[in-house]
mmCIF file of C-alpha atoms in Angstrom:
data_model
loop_
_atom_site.group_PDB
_atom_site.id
_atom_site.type_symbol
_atom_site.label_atom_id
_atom_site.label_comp_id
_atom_site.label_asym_id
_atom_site.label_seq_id
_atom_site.Cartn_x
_atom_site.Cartn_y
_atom_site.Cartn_z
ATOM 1 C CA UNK N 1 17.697 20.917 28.546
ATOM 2 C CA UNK N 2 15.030 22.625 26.915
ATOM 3 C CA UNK N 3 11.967 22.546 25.240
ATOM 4 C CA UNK N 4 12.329 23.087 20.778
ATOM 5 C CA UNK N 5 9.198 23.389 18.804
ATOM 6 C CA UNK N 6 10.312 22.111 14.788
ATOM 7 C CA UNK N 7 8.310 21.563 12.230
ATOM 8 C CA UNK N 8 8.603 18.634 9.538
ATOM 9 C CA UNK N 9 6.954 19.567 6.545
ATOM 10 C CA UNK N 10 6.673 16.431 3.516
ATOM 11 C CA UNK N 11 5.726 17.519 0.593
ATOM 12 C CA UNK N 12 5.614 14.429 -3.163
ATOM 13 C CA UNK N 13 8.824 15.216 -5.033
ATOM 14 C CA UNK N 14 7.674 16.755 -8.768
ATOM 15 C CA UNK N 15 8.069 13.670 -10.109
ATOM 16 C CA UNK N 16 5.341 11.904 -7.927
ATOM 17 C CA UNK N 17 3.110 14.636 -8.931
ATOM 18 C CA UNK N 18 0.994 15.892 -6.164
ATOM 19 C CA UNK N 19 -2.479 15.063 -6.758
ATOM 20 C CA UNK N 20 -4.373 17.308 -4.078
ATOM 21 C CA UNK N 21 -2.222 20.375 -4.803
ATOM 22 C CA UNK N 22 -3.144 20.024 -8.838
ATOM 23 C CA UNK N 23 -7.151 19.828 -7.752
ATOM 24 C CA UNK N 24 -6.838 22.867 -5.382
ATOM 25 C CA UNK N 25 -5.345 24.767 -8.259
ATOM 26 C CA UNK N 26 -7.207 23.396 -10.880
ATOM 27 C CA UNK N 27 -11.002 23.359 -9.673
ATOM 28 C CA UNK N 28 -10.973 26.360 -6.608
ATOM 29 C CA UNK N 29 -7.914 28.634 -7.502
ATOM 30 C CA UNK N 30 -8.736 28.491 -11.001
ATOM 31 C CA UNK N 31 -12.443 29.256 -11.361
ATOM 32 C CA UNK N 32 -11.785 32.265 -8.827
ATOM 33 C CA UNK N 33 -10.968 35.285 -9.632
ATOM 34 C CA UNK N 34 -7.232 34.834 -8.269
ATOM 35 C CA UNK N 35 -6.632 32.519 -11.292
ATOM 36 C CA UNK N 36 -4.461 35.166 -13.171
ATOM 37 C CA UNK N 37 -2.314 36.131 -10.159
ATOM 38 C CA UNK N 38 -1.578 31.969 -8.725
ATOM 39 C CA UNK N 39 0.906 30.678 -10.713
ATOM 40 C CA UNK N 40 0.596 27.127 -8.760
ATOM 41 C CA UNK N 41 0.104 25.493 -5.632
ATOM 42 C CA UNK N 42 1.734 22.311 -3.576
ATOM 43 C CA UNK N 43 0.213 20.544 -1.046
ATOM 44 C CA UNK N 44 1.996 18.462 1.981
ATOM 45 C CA UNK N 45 1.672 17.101 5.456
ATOM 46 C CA UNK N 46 2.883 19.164 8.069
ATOM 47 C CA UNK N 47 3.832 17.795 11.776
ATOM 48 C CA UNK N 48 4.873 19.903 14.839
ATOM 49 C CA UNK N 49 7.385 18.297 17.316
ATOM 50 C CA UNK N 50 8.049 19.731 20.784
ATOM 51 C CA UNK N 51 11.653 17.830 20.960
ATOM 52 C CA UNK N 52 13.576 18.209 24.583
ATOM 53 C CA UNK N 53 17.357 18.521 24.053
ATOM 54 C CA UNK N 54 20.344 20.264 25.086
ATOM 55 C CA UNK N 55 20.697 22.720 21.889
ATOM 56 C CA UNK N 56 18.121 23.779 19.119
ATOM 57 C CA UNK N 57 20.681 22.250 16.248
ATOM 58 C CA UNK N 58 20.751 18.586 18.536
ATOM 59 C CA UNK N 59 16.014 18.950 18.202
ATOM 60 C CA UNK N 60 16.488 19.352 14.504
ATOM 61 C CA UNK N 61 18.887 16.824 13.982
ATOM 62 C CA UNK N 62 17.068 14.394 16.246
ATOM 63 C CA UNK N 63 13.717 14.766 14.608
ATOM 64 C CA UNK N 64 15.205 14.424 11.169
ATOM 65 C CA UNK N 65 16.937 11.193 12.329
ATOM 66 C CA UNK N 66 13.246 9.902 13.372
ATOM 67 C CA UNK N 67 11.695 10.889 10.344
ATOM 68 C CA UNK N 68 14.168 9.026 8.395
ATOM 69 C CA UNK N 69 14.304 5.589 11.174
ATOM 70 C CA UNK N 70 10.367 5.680 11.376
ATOM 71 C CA UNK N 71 10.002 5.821 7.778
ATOM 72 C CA UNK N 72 7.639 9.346 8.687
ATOM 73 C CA UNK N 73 8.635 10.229 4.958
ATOM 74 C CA UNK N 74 9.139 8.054 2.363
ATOM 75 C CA UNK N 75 11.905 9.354 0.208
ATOM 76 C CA UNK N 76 11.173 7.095 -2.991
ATOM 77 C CA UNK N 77 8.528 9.999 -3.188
ATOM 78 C CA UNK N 78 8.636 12.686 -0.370
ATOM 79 C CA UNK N 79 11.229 15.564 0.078
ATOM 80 C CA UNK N 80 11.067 16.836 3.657
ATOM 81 C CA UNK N 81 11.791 19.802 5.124
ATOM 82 C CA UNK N 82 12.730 20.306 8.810
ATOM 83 C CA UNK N 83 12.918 23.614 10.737
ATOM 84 C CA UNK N 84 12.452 25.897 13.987
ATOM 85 C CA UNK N 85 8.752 26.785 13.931
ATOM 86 C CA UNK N 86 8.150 30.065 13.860
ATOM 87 C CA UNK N 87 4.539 30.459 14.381
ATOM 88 C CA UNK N 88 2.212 31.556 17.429
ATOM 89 C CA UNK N 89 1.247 28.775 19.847
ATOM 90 C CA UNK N 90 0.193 25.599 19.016
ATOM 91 C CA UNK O 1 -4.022 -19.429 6.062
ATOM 92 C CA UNK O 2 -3.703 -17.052 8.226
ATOM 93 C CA UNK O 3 -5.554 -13.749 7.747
ATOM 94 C CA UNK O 4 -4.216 -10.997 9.642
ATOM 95 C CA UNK O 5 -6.115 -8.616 10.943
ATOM 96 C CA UNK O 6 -5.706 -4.856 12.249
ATOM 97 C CA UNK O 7 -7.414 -2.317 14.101
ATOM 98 C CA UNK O 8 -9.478 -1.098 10.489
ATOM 99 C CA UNK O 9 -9.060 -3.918 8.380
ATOM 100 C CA UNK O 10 -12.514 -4.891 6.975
ATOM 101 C CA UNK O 11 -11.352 -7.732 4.034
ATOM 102 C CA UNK O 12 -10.172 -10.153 6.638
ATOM 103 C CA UNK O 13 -13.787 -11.901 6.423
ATOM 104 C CA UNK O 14 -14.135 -12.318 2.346
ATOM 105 C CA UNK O 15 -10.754 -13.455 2.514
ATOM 106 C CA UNK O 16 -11.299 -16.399 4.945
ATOM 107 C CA UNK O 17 -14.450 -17.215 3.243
ATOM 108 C CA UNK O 18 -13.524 -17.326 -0.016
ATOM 109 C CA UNK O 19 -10.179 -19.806 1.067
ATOM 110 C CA UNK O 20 -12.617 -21.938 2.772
ATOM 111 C CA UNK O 21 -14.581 -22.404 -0.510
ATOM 112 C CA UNK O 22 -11.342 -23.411 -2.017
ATOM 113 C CA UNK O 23 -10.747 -26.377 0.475
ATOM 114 C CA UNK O 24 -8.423 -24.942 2.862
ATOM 115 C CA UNK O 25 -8.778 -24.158 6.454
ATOM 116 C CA UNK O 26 -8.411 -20.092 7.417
ATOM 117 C CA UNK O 27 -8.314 -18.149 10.227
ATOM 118 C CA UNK O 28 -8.499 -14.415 11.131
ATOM 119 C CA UNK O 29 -5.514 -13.499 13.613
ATOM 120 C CA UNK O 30 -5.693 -10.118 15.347
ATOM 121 C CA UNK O 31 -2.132 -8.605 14.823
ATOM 122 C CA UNK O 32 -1.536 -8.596 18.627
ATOM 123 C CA UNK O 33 -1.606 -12.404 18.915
ATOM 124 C CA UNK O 34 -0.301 -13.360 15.313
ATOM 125 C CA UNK O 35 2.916 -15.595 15.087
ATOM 126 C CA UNK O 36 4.433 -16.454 11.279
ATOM 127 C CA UNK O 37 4.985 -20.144 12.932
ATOM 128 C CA UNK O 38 1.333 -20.896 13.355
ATOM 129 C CA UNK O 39 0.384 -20.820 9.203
ATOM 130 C CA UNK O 40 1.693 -22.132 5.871
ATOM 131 C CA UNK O 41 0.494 -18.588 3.940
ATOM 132 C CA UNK O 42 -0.605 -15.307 4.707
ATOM 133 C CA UNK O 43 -2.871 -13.017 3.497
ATOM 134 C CA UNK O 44 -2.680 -9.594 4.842
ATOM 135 C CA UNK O 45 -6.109 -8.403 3.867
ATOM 136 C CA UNK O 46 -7.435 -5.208 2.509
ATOM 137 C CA UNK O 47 -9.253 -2.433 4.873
ATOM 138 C CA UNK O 48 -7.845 0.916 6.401
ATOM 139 C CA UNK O 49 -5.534 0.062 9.074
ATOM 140 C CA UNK O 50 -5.182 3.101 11.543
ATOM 141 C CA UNK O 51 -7.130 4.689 9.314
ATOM 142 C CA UNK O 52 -4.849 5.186 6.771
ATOM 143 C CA UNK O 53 -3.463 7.825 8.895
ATOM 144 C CA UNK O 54 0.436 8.590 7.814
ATOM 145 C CA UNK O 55 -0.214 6.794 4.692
ATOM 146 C CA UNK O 56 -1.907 4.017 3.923
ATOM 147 C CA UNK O 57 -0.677 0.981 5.358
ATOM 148 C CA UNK O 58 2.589 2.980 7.223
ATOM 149 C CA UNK O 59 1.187 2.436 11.120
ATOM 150 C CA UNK O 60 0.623 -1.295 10.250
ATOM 151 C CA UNK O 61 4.112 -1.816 8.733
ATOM 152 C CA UNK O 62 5.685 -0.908 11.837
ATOM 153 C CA UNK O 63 4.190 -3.479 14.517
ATOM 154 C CA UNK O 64 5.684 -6.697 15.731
ATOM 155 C CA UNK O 65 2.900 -8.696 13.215
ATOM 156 C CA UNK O 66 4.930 -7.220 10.253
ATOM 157 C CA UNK O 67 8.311 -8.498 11.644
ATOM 158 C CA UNK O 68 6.737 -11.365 11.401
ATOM 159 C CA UNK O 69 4.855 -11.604 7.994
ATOM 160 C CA UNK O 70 8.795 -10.499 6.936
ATOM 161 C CA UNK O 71 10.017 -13.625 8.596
ATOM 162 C CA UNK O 72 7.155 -15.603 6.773
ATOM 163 C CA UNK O 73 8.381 -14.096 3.667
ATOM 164 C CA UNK O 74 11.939 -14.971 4.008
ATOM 165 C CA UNK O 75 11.259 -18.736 5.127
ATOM 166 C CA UNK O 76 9.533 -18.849 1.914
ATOM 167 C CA UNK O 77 5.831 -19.063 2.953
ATOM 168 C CA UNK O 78 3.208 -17.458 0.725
ATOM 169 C CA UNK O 79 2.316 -14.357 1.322
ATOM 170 C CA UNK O 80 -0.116 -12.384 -0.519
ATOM 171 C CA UNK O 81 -1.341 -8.297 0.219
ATOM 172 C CA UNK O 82 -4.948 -7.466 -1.163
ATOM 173 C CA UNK O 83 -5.065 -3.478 -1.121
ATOM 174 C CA UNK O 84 -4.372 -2.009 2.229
ATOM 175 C CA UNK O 85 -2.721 -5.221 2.499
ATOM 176 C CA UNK O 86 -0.627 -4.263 -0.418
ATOM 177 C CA UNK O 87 0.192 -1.085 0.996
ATOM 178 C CA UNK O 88 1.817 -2.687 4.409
ATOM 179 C CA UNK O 89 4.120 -4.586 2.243
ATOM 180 C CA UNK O 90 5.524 -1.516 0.450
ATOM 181 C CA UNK O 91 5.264 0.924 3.854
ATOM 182 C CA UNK O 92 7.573 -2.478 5.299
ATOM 183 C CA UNK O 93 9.694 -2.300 2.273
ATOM 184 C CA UNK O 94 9.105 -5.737 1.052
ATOM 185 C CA UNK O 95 8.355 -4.119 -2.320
ATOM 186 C CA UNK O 96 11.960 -2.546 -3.395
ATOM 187 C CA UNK O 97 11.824 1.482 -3.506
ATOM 188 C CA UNK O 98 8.215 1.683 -4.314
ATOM 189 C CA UNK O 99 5.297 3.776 -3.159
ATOM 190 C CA UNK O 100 1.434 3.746 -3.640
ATOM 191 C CA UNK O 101 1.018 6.982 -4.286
ATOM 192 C CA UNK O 102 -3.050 9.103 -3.975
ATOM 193 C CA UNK O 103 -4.445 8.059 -7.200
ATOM 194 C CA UNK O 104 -3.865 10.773 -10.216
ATOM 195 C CA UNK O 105 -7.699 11.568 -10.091
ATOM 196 C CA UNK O 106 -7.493 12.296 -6.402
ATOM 197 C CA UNK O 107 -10.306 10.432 -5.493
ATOM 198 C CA UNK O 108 -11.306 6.995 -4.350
ATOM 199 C CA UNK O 109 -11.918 5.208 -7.663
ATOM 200 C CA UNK O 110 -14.715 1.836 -7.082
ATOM 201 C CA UNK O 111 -15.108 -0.277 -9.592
ATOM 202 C CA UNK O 112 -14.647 -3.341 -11.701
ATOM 203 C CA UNK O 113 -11.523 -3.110 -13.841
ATOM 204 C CA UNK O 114 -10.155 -5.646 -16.457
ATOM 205 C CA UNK O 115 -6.659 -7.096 -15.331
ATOM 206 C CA UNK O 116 -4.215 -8.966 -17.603
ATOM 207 C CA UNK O 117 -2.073 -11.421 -15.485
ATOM 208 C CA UNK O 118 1.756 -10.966 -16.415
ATOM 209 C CA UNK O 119 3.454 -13.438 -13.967
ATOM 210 C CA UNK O 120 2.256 -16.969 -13.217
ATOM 211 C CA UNK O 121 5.377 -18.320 -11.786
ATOM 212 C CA UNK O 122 4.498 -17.312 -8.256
ATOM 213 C CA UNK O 123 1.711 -19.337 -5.368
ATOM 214 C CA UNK O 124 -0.671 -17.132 -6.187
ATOM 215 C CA UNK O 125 -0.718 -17.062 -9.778
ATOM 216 C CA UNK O 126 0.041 -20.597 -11.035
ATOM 217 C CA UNK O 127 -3.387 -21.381 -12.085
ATOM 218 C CA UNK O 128 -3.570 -18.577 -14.772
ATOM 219 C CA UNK O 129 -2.091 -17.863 -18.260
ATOM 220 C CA UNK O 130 -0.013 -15.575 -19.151
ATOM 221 C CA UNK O 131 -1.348 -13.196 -20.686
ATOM 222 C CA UNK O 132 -5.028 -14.135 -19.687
ATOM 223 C CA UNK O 133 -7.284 -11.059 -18.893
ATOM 224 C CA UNK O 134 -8.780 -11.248 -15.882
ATOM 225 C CA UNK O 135 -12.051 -9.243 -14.351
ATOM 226 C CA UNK O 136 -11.727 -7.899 -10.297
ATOM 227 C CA UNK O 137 -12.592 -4.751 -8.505
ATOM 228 C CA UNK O 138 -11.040 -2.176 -7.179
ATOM 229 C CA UNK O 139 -11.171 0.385 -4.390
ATOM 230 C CA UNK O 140 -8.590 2.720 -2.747
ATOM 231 C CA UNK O 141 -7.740 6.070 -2.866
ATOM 232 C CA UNK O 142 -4.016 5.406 -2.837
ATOM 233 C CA UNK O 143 -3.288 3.064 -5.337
ATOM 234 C CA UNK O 144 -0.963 4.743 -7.908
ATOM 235 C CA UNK O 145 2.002 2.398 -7.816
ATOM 236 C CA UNK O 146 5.624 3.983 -8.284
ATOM 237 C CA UNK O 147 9.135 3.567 -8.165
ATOM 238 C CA UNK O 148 12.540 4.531 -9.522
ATOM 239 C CA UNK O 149 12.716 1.909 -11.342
ATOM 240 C CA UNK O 150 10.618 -0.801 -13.240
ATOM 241 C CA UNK O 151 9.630 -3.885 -11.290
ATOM 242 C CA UNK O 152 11.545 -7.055 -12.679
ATOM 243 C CA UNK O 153 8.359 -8.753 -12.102
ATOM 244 C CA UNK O 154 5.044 -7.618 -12.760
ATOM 245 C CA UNK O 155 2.063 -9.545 -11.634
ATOM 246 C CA UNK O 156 -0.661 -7.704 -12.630
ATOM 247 C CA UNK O 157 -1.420 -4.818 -15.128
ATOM 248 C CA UNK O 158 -4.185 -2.724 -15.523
ATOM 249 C CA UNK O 159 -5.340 -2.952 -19.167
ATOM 250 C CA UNK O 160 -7.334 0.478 -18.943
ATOM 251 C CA UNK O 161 -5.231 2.435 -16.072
ATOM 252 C CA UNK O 162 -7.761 3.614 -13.529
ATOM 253 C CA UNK O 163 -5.110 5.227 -11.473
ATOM 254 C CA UNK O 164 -2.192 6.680 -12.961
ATOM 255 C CA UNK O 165 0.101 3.880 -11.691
ATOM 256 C CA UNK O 166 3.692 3.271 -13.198
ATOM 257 C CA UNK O 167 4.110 0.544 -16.203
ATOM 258 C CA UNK O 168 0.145 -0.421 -15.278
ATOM 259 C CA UNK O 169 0.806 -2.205 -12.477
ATOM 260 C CA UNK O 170 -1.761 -3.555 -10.393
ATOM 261 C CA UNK O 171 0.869 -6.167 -8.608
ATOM 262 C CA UNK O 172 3.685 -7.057 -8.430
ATOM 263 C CA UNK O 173 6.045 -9.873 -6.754
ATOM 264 C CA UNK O 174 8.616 -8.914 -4.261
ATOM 265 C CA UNK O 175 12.050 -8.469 -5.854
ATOM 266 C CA UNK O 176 13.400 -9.642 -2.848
ATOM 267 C CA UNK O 177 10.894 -12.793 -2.168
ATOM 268 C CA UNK O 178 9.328 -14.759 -5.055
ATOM 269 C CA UNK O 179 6.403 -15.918 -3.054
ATOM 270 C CA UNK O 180 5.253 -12.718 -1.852
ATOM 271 C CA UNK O 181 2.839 -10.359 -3.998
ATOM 272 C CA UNK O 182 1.056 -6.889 -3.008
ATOM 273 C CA UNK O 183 -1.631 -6.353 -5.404
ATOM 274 C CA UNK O 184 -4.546 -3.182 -5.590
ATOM 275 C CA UNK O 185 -7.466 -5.667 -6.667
ATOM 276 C CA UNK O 186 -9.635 -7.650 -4.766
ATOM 277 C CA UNK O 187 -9.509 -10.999 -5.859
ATOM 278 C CA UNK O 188 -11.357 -12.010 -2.868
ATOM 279 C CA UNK O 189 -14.540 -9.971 -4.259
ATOM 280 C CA UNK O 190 -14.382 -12.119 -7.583
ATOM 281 C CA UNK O 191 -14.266 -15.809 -6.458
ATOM 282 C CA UNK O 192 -17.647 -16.166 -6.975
ATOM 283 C CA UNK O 193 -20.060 -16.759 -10.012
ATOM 284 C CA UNK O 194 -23.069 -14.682 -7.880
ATOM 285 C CA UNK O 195 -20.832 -11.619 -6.847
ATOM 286 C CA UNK O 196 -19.545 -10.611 -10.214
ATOM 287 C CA UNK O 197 -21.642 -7.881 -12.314
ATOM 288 C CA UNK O 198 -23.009 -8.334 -15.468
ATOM 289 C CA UNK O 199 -20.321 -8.706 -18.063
ATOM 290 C CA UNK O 200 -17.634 -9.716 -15.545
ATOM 291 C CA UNK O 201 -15.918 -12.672 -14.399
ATOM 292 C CA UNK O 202 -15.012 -13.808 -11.452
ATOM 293 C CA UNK O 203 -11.480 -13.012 -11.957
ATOM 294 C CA UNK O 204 -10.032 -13.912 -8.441
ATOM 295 C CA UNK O 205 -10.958 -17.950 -8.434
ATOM 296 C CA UNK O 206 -7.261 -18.768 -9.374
ATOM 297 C CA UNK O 207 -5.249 -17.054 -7.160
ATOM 298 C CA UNK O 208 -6.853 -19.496 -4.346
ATOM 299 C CA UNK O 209 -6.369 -22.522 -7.183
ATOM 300 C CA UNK O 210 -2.905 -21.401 -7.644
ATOM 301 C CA UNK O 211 -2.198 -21.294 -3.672
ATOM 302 C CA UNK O 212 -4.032 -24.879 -3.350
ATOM 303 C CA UNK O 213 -2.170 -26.102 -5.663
ATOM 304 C CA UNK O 214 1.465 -24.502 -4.369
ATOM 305 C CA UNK O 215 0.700 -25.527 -0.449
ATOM 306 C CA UNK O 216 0.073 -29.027 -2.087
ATOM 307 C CA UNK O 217 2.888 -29.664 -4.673
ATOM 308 C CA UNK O 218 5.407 -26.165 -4.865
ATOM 309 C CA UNK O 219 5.607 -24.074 -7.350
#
């Protein structure tokens, strides 16, 4: 057994428009001076699991399996991603 | 009535109050200790449970209280949700694929909103008309009702839509239980002549009218 950092990442589908992400782009991104180059931005929740199991693929399918029992996304209106994190320590 | 009650839920007390002033007997149950068995309706009151952290209402939805307020709700006993309240019931699933989604504006939106009442065949709506336009307040940030489809039964609409929600609604009735309704309002904050603003009714009175008169005689 060992020790898998993944990330879950939920993010509104399009069609439940994403509120937060349109007022960051809007009101900050688009009275700055990188308004010309950002072509849009999405906002989301992001969790960080530290999942033991036997095999990396056996962490990402177990947190995706929680995520979906516990209702962590709700996929009327979410899309979720889940993958190995990749970043420094956290 | 019972009036459950959660780590963050602040309604609980205008609730009890207000269902008091309509003859009946109320009483605030903390979650831990709350059994379906014990009450002929429930109100699951408005507030932030955990904060709203998740989403609103999704940490309540999954204690034992909610397995419970389900069992209510399939013996048939009233059940209404007042905002957060609301919330639980969708987070549970009570509400059909539905979500209450941050409000368009992105912002907590506070204020007194005209309501027209589009279903009176349920406890907690008998007493109106349909059709009859109805003053409350409002207050939530995520409010924005939606699903994949359009309710079969409506409740309440919004007649100016504060919040970008689907179809106007502002409640709805269970597709799955007649006598349970999630609603955004507070009809708990217009029961009374004193606590409604100039120009406004107090809009609320008849859902406790229409559950007086459904513990009495059905509906």
């Amino acid at each position: 057994m060992s020790t898998y950092k993944i990330e879950v990442i939920i993010r509104n589908k399009k069609v439940a428009r994403d509120p937060e992400g349109e007022t960051i782009y809007k009101e900050l991104i688009g009275r700055s001076s990188y308004a010309s180059e950002i072509k849009g931005i999405r906002s989301g929740k992001w969790l960080l699991f530290e999942v033991e199991a036997d095999s990396l693929e056996t962490a990402l399918k177990d947190v995706e399996k929680l995520c979906k029992d516990l209702r962590i996304f709700n996929p009327v209106v979410h899309e979720m991603e889940v993958r190995p994190y990749q970043g420094g320590s956290a | 009535m019972g009036v459950l009650k959660f780590p963050g839920t602040n309604g609980d007390e205008d609730v009890a109050h207000v269902v008091r002033l309509f003859g009946m007997e109320s009483q605030i149950v903390w979650y831990k200790e709350f059994k379906q068995k014990d009450w002929d309706a429930i109100v699951l009151a408005g507030g932030f449970s955990y904060a709203d952290r998740l989403r609103a209402g999704a940490i309540a939805a999954a204690t034992k209280a909610m397995d419970e307020v389900l069992e209510a709700a399939e013996e048939g006993k009233p059940v209404l949700g007042i905002c957060n309240g609301f919330q639980m019931l969708v987070e549970k699933g009570l509400m059909g694929e539905a979500a209450l989604l941050h409000n368009e504006n992105n912002r907590f939106i506070c204020k007194w909103v005209k309501l027209k009442v589009t279903d009176v065949k349920t406890p907690w709506t008998l007493a109106y008309e349909e059709g009859e336009e109805v003053d409350m307040p409002i207050a939530h940030a995520e409010g924005r009702f939606y699903a994949s489809e359009k309710p079969n039964r409506i409740a309440f609409q919004y007649v100016e839509n504060p919040n970008g929600s689907l179809w106007d609604v502002a409640g709805v009735v269970s597709p799955k239980y007649e006598n349970v309704v999630g609603m955004m309002p507070h009809p708990e904050r217009a029961s009374e002549e004193v606590l409604a603003p100039p120009g406004r009714g107090p809009g609320g009175k008849k859902v406790w009218e229409s559950l007086r008169t459904a513990l009495k005689s059905g509906w």
